[in-house]
Amino acid sequence: GWNVQVATNAFFQSGSSGGGNTASKSTLNKLFDKYRDDVANEPDEINIEGTMKLLEDIDLSPDDVGTLIFSEMVKSPTLGKLTRTEFVDSLAALGVNDITKMRDMVQQRRANLSDPSFRPTFKSIYKHTFILARQSGQKAVALEAATEYWRLLLTSPSLEWSSPNTPWLEWWLEFLSEKYKKSVNKDMWDQTLVFAEKTLGDEQLSFWSEDSAWPGVIDEFVEYVKTDKRAGQGGDAMEVE
Amino acid sequence: MPVLPGKDDIQGTWDFLAIGVEKIMNHLRDGIDLKTYMSLYTAIHNFCTAQKAVGQSTNLNATHRGAHLLGEDLYKRLNDYLKTHLASVHAEMVKHSDEALLTFYIKEWNRYTTAGTYNNHLFRYLNRHWVKREIDEGKKDIYDIYTLHLVRWKEDMFGTTQNAVMDAVLHLVEKQRNGETIEQSQIKSVVDSFVSLGIDEQDSTKSTLDVYRIYFEKPYLDATEKYYAQESRQFLAENTVVEYMKKAEQRLEEEKERVPLYLLNEIMTPLMKTCEKALITDHCAILRDEFQVLLDNDRVEDMTRMYKLLARIPDGLDPLRSKFEAHVLRAGNTAVDKVASATESSVDPKTYVDALLEVHTKYSDLVQTAFNGESEFVRSLDNACRNYVNRNAICKNGSTRSPELLSKHADTLLKKSTKSTEEDDMEQQLNQVMTVFKYIEDKDVFNKFYSKTLAKRLVQGTSASGDAETSMISKLKDASGFEYTNKLQRMFQDMQTSKDLNTSYDEWCKENLEETDRKAIIDSYYNVLGTGFWPLQPSSTPFTPPQDIARTYERFQSYYLSKHGGRKLTWLWHLCKGEIRANYVRMNKVPYTFQVSTYQMAILLLFNDSETVSYDEIAEATKLNKDTLDPSVAIMLKARVLTAKPEGAGQASGTTYTLNHGFKNKKLKVNLNIAIKSEQKQEVEETHKTIEEDRKMLMQSAIVRIMKSRKTMKHTQLVAEVISQIKNRFVPKVPDIKKCIDILLEKEYLERLEGDELGYLA
């Protein structure tokens, strides 16, 4: 039968936010129009120049983690490109309809990056970064690019991937450049964050076992940590416990 | 003979009876006449049926119970009599000891129990009425007259004499164990006596073995354990373990044989357990220590004995099995080490396989003879063999060496050779190949090499026997399934189909070609082989076949394609061969025939047009690359079919070659089609390379197959399932499986779900 409660809630929610959406959407559309690069040929896109200008207007430089936060907010399909529908809909849903609010929201999110309660949004930003970083037509991200993004996302003020005795991110990037040397696929990208979170809670890696589902590259990294990085450190590690 | 007493006179009646009972008890041998017996019986009957003797009681039931009260009087008096009798016997009994005691005990027991049976008969009226009623009413301590005898003996005699009697019995047994002859029947009588005394308190018509168990069996077992503990300790101190095992075996046999002679069969199990503990369990450490010595010295008979002894005790064999396994493994590795050190670079497949087999055969025989073919030992043997077959000095760079060498060995067996192999012998040798095959972990590698060599045997027609080939394939199929041999079988089919095809092509030629035309084409035979089933590579060199050959094969090609439209024929020139008649050189007027590769044929045919041909002309005409051309020419130079100019020149631009008209050979048919060594080596390397790729594919398809049917699955479960599905092909490593999962995740066949689960994406 009907769940009246749910139905009514749905009605009021869609009704109330719908009205607001229309108003802010037209504002957002106008705002979008302002930054377009090639109005004639690409009326629904902002490309590299427009994007740079927009970033500048909200006080962001491309090598700032804020750029990644913003890109996730507007669901940018790739670096230096914004599309109308995603831009308008996403910002409308967030209740953001001008440059100031955009700037404020990015700043606010940046301040929250390392906050555990912010983790779901952080994960969303992290995952979106993979999409952003991909070259068009590619399924994987080149190791160099991935390295840069990890540096942005996994160091303070973002989530700092290191624990009292282990500079995890440093070791990870060192391992990748010395031993791995391949591109980074989506599974590896996603699982790296899962692994990072685990290591922050368990520096001794007792959560890891050879039989668990980690991608091969993470198994190899664990091996690398245990043999190359912690060889002979056994005693120290024990004392820490 | 006194007159019958009055029927209500208890004292009179008992006095009358006492004389008879006394006679039965003490003078039965003198006999008792029927008349006396009948009068005794009548006295009991009369007494029991008397209606009187109720005076003392005013009880309402008095009349009813009268007869019973009277019965009770008789019963009591008989009971008292037995007590008195046994007291006097007991007084006599304690004067004896040891064997004399046994003799006395048995004599008295026999006399007493015989009397008991008579008395039981005499008092049967009492039994039938008074005793029965008492028992029916649940009265305790009332028994039928015979049982009453036993009860009295048990209480007045047994309790105070059984110790001494058992001492005497055990002393006798010890004497017998020490080799003396004893009166066995005495022990048997004692056993019977003790058994008879097992009166069931609940139901005196039944008997139990309780008395026997407590007073005979237990002391008997205790004495046995003590005896053998003492004996075995002393024997081991003075003799070798091997001698001891013989002794123990003999003792166990003796004890077993002793049971039916004078013991109750019930004692067999506890007795054997007791002996086993004292003789085996208590010394099992020292026995097991000896096992390695026996193994080292191939002491089959002693190992058999040890196996039989230790098999009798719980968990007795486990340490033997692990020692055996370790020993076989060592033996296997030692055998391989010998082969490895004897051959520096290339290992002879036969020597290697023989070494593997020799160890297996030896210890397989040992399992059958000494260890009763027991499945646990077979398992230990299998473990050891699997271990040394796949991991040894020759396989140190990877377990794929064993399957490679084994399949090479099989190839040698199945190939035509100078010494022909008898059919039975062949079958046996193939079975031996299978014995090793069973242990091979990388069965996929064996298959790879086997199909390569099989393909060669078939294409080059070098197979020794079609029956042997078929037999081998069916063995492989039995061992590893249809899928494993599918391609091999398809190869045979292709050979048969080709045969039919050639027949029909010949007929077609006869019908459709002009006589002259037919004469002009080369006599030829074609094998059409399915690309998917044959492990054959296309030629590595370009090649322009000579005109004659081209005409011939083009005609066949058009015939074939007309029958099978849509197919594509690829010519594998490097596998083709032919014979060419050298009309310019003869032995006894018969021209020599050269057996050559197609490439050599193309080269030689050039000499039909010119006596002298240069290296560059050959290269130009045939289009063969240097790697193929040079060795082909080299062989003909070596065989002196061609001579080079300048003399001694090899294969290089600028050299010219001339036909050697002075060619001579012992045989009319000269084989110039000799495989090139370096090519073979390269082939092996390539085969190994393709194995890695094949394995990846096999693992990935197993993963996809499993996930397709399960939709979602825990990562660890998936890995375990993959291993179980392909372990009969090779033993996959977990990191390799994970890499395949990574690949499938990347290709989006799989997705990662919560909690280590993987999902299948259609």
XYZ file of C-alpha atoms in Angstrom, chain A residues 94-218:
125
model
C 24.349 22.536 -2.764
C 22.481 25.835 -2.490
C 25.384 27.767 -4.000
C 24.574 30.396 -6.575
C 27.325 32.996 -6.619
C 31.082 33.313 -6.594
C 31.289 34.227 -2.931
C 29.319 31.227 -1.831
C 31.468 29.039 -4.006
C 34.598 30.443 -2.427
C 33.156 30.045 1.046
C 32.136 26.468 0.482
C 35.536 25.490 -0.879
C 37.224 27.169 2.094
C 34.900 25.489 4.521
C 35.459 22.072 2.964
C 39.183 22.569 2.884
C 39.132 23.253 6.599
C 37.223 20.045 7.165
C 39.316 17.726 4.998
C 41.029 15.898 7.839
C 37.922 15.767 10.023
C 36.725 12.161 10.374
C 33.067 13.219 10.186
C 33.807 14.830 6.825
C 35.221 11.510 5.508
C 32.294 10.626 3.194
C 32.656 13.916 1.307
C 36.422 13.529 1.333
C 36.046 10.100 -0.232
C 33.832 11.563 -2.878
C 36.467 14.224 -3.639
C 39.183 11.571 -3.670
C 37.250 9.339 -6.077
C 36.329 12.248 -8.322
C 39.979 13.183 -8.562
C 40.627 9.927 -10.433
C 38.071 10.904 -13.079
C 39.609 14.333 -13.257
C 43.123 13.017 -13.606
C 42.419 10.590 -16.413
C 43.562 11.570 -19.875
C 40.640 11.446 -22.249
C 40.119 7.944 -23.594
C 42.316 6.424 -20.912
C 41.192 4.050 -18.182
C 44.196 4.574 -15.997
C 46.106 7.569 -14.701
C 49.795 7.979 -15.387
C 51.880 7.353 -12.306
C 53.341 10.864 -12.305
C 49.941 12.499 -12.318
C 48.626 10.119 -9.673
C 51.650 10.942 -7.531
C 50.868 14.659 -7.689
C 47.263 14.138 -6.709
C 48.176 11.834 -3.855
C 50.478 14.516 -2.569
C 47.613 16.997 -2.639
C 45.039 14.688 -1.126
C 47.057 12.768 1.413
C 49.010 15.476 3.153
C 47.972 18.179 5.570
C 45.754 20.170 5.486
C 44.056 17.253 3.804
C 44.124 13.760 5.256
C 47.701 13.308 6.397
C 48.854 9.791 5.481
C 51.515 9.236 8.062
C 51.575 7.793 11.518
C 54.011 8.331 14.404
C 56.670 5.943 13.070
C 55.730 5.664 9.458
C 55.808 8.262 6.694
C 53.327 6.173 4.696
C 52.817 8.488 1.745
C 56.525 9.028 1.312
C 57.156 5.266 1.325
C 54.238 4.590 -0.957
C 55.390 7.056 -3.591
C 58.955 5.864 -3.252
C 57.821 2.261 -3.744
C 55.753 3.166 -6.767
C 58.527 5.057 -8.481
C 61.223 2.495 -7.688
C 59.424 -0.801 -8.057
C 55.997 -0.411 -9.546
C 56.483 2.073 -12.380
C 53.129 1.485 -14.043
C 49.976 3.508 -14.422
C 47.312 3.570 -11.755
C 43.947 2.026 -12.444
C 40.716 2.907 -10.717
C 40.747 -0.074 -8.383
C 44.260 0.712 -7.270
C 43.361 4.381 -6.758
C 40.280 3.553 -4.687
C 41.951 0.828 -2.676
C 44.887 3.064 -1.859
C 42.590 5.271 0.217
C 41.007 2.252 1.906
C 44.486 0.965 2.700
C 45.647 4.371 3.908
C 42.736 4.630 6.326
C 43.517 1.155 7.666
C 47.191 1.948 8.204
C 46.307 5.060 10.159
C 44.487 2.901 12.650
C 46.941 0.034 12.625
C 50.525 0.988 11.991
C 51.769 -2.596 12.465
C 49.659 -3.767 9.517
C 48.068 -6.574 11.486
C 44.911 -6.045 9.426
C 46.793 -7.222 6.362
C 47.088 -10.821 5.282
C 48.300 -12.326 2.070
C 44.945 -13.971 1.570
C 42.850 -10.837 1.879
C 41.485 -8.987 -1.102
C 44.051 -6.205 -1.526
C 45.245 -5.574 -5.045
C 48.592 -7.178 -5.835
C 50.355 -3.819 -5.790
C 49.339 -3.228 -2.172
